[in-house]
Amino acid sequence: MALSRCFLRRQRRGRARKSKNIFSFTSFKDSLGEKEIDESRRNEDLPYFDLSTIAAATNNFSSDNKLGQGGFGPGFGPVYKGVLLNGKEIVVKRLSNSSSQGLQEFKNEIVLIAKLQHRNLVRILGCCVEGEEKMLIYEFLPNKSLDFIIFDDSKRSLLDWKKHLEIICGIARGILYLHHDSWLRVIHRDLKASNVLLDDAMNLKISDFGMARIFGGDQMEGDT
């Protein structure tokens, strides 16, 4: 009997620990107008990071780790580079508490990017929601954005004509996936060179879905 009680207590503690590492989409009320989303898929989970983990990864949000300010949309504040304990490099996108638009953009990115998987879309690794802090965690892409390359004379030479064509085709593949091939049909609404990121092999990934909208069939859902 004592052994069975001990086993049950361990099971409960294990479930509690697991629940802390998962962020549920249902914690946000629907405000995107996505009537076409299947309820069972809307309840998918996103990995959750503790604030202490992100603070450690960014050296307590050090200015030395800061990549920029509001570069992912008007609703977001500083953006940081971080390194997790396992050595994985990440980007931390921190919500601006002073922006009324920020929460909506945060919801958009959680609902959309976490459910879209394509080699030409940036990959979200998880989120952190703790107190007033709301942050999104992404894969780190070392070659920054396309505008950083094409508007810098010293870096423009990295893109030969073959790479130009690959980038154009990659953008087209990503947009085709969003508009036609994904079960969530999405219009980005803010596609520009600064939202096209490049990995270490100069492969592109479309980012920043804060202004995106979902549509189904020929009927648009939300503003265009």
XYZ file of C-alpha atoms in Angstrom:
224
model
C 0.000 0.000 0.000
C 2.810 2.409 0.922
C 4.582 1.625 -2.342
C 1.427 2.311 -4.369
C 0.920 5.689 -2.638
C 4.544 6.622 -3.374
C 4.101 5.631 -7.030
C 0.955 7.764 -7.371
C 2.683 10.789 -5.821
C 5.569 10.451 -8.295
C 3.122 10.238 -11.195
C 1.368 13.429 -10.078
C 4.672 15.284 -9.666
C 5.766 14.128 -13.122
C 2.541 15.394 -14.690
C 2.916 18.717 -12.883
C 6.477 19.156 -14.140
C 5.433 18.325 -17.675
C 2.565 20.823 -17.590
C 4.997 23.599 -16.648
C 7.016 22.934 -19.797
C 4.057 23.337 -22.146
C 2.190 26.491 -23.145
C -1.387 25.924 -24.319
C -2.897 27.924 -27.153
C -6.203 27.893 -25.254
C -4.784 30.357 -22.711
C -5.524 33.084 -25.251
C -9.048 34.005 -26.296
C -9.599 33.847 -30.038
C -9.239 37.290 -31.521
C -7.932 36.525 -34.986
C -11.199 35.625 -36.681
C -9.843 32.215 -37.733
C -13.169 30.425 -38.160
C -11.627 27.814 -40.429
C -9.218 26.458 -37.817
C -10.089 22.965 -36.638
C -10.675 22.996 -32.860
C -8.512 19.949 -32.236
C -5.548 21.576 -33.972
C -6.059 24.911 -32.243
C -5.350 23.220 -28.923
C -1.869 22.041 -29.911
C 0.862 22.930 -27.446
C 4.026 24.987 -27.703
C 7.197 24.342 -25.672
C 7.473 26.705 -22.708
C 10.653 28.294 -21.347
C 11.007 29.580 -17.788
C 11.972 33.230 -17.434
C 15.076 32.172 -15.491
C 16.186 30.004 -18.435
C 15.846 32.870 -20.907
C 17.508 35.341 -18.542
C 20.486 32.999 -18.175
C 20.660 32.417 -21.941
C 20.783 36.165 -22.659
C 23.135 37.019 -19.770
C 20.215 38.665 -17.971
C 19.159 40.510 -21.145
C 22.552 42.138 -21.471
C 23.015 44.994 -23.933
C 25.874 42.938 -25.401
C 23.313 40.313 -26.431
C 20.894 42.800 -27.949
C 20.345 42.346 -31.696
C 17.959 45.234 -32.229
C 14.882 47.101 -31.113
C 11.386 46.413 -32.412
C 12.727 44.786 -35.546
C 9.920 42.229 -35.608
C 7.041 44.701 -35.667
C 5.803 47.796 -33.791
C 4.383 45.715 -30.941
C 7.738 44.238 -29.952
C 10.583 45.705 -27.957
C 14.198 44.531 -27.816
C 15.408 41.399 -29.585
C 18.231 39.370 -28.019
C 20.560 36.579 -28.971
C 20.883 33.818 -26.401
C 22.620 30.505 -25.844
C 20.852 27.707 -23.961
C 22.684 25.378 -21.590
C 22.878 22.745 -24.334
C 24.740 25.214 -26.567
C 21.834 25.935 -28.899
C 21.732 29.531 -30.148
C 18.363 31.270 -29.985
C 16.689 34.598 -30.690
C 14.461 36.071 -27.974
C 11.742 38.436 -29.147
C 10.435 40.436 -26.191
C 6.972 42.012 -26.152
C 6.831 45.748 -25.498
C 4.644 46.367 -22.443
C 3.877 49.886 -23.644
C 2.344 48.782 -26.954
C -1.364 47.983 -27.229
C -0.666 46.351 -30.592
C 1.943 44.041 -29.145
C -0.371 41.504 -27.509
C -2.264 40.967 -30.761
C 0.996 40.451 -32.646
C 2.141 38.030 -29.942
C -1.077 36.021 -30.336
C -0.713 36.008 -34.107
C 2.801 34.626 -33.992
C 1.945 31.922 -31.467
C -1.141 30.754 -33.363
C 0.407 30.961 -36.815
C 4.138 30.229 -36.791
C 3.879 27.383 -34.280
C 1.428 25.617 -36.592
C 3.253 26.230 -39.867
C 6.203 24.012 -40.797
C 8.197 24.728 -43.943
C 11.893 25.005 -44.748
C 11.397 28.601 -45.912
C 9.598 29.788 -42.767
C 11.390 30.741 -39.556
C 11.001 28.109 -36.830
C 9.635 29.032 -33.422
C 11.138 27.001 -30.566
C 8.799 28.076 -27.777
C 7.616 30.973 -25.667
C 7.885 32.480 -22.204
C 4.844 33.974 -20.451
C 5.579 34.890 -16.854
C 4.141 37.882 -15.001
C 4.327 40.894 -17.297
C 6.903 39.192 -19.500
C 5.856 37.745 -22.852
C 8.574 36.460 -25.152
C 8.885 34.310 -28.260
C 11.906 32.061 -28.785
C 13.176 31.389 -32.316
C 16.008 29.593 -34.033
C 19.052 31.816 -34.546
C 19.931 32.658 -38.161
C 23.494 34.047 -38.266
C 23.371 35.913 -41.590
C 20.668 38.293 -40.374
C 18.167 39.637 -42.907
C 18.189 40.067 -46.663
C 18.211 43.871 -46.449
C 21.343 43.697 -44.288
C 23.076 41.960 -47.217
C 21.739 43.783 -50.271
C 22.162 47.312 -48.886
C 25.726 46.753 -47.685
C 28.337 47.155 -50.436
C 30.828 44.939 -48.621
C 28.348 42.072 -48.201
C 26.421 42.286 -51.461
C 29.115 40.230 -53.196
C 28.011 37.225 -51.104
C 24.996 36.961 -53.406
C 25.876 35.828 -56.920
C 23.196 35.397 -59.572
C 22.657 31.763 -58.640
C 22.036 32.740 -55.016
C 19.722 35.557 -56.147
C 17.634 32.993 -58.020
C 17.626 30.616 -55.037
C 16.383 33.406 -52.772
C 13.604 34.379 -55.190
C 12.520 30.736 -55.500
C 12.666 30.282 -51.722
C 10.406 33.272 -51.120
C 8.005 31.966 -53.768
C 7.960 28.498 -52.152
C 7.272 29.978 -48.730
C 4.410 32.150 -49.998
C 2.968 29.270 -52.037
C 2.943 27.154 -48.882
C 1.196 29.900 -46.897
C -1.430 30.591 -49.558
C -2.158 27.118 -50.891
C -0.335 24.150 -49.361
C -0.734 24.695 -45.618
C -3.906 23.547 -43.840
C -3.946 27.103 -42.428
C -4.130 29.513 -45.361
C -2.272 32.656 -44.398
C -1.608 36.046 -45.952
C 1.581 37.552 -44.514
C 0.778 41.269 -45.085
C 4.286 42.482 -44.226
C 6.677 40.728 -46.598
C 9.848 42.767 -47.134
C 13.609 42.277 -47.248
C 14.033 42.862 -43.496
C 11.605 39.993 -42.806
C 13.555 37.517 -44.937
C 16.239 35.927 -42.746
C 19.290 33.918 -43.832
C 20.906 30.935 -42.134
C 24.605 30.013 -42.146
C 24.276 28.506 -45.648
C 22.389 31.590 -46.928
C 19.116 29.652 -47.093
C 16.206 32.004 -46.517
C 13.353 31.868 -44.029
C 10.373 34.227 -43.958
C 9.754 35.753 -40.530
C 7.494 38.189 -38.635
C 3.888 37.019 -38.757
C 2.592 39.660 -36.348
C 0.396 41.273 -39.010
C -0.627 38.041 -40.763
C -4.229 36.993 -41.282
C -5.870 33.631 -41.846
C -8.279 33.088 -44.704
C -10.295 30.142 -45.938
C -11.332 29.456 -49.507
C -12.265 32.694 -51.277
C -13.467 34.390 -48.100
C -10.937 36.539 -46.290
C -10.897 36.348 -42.496
C -9.736 39.638 -41.014
C -8.431 42.875 -42.449
C -6.451 43.057 -45.663
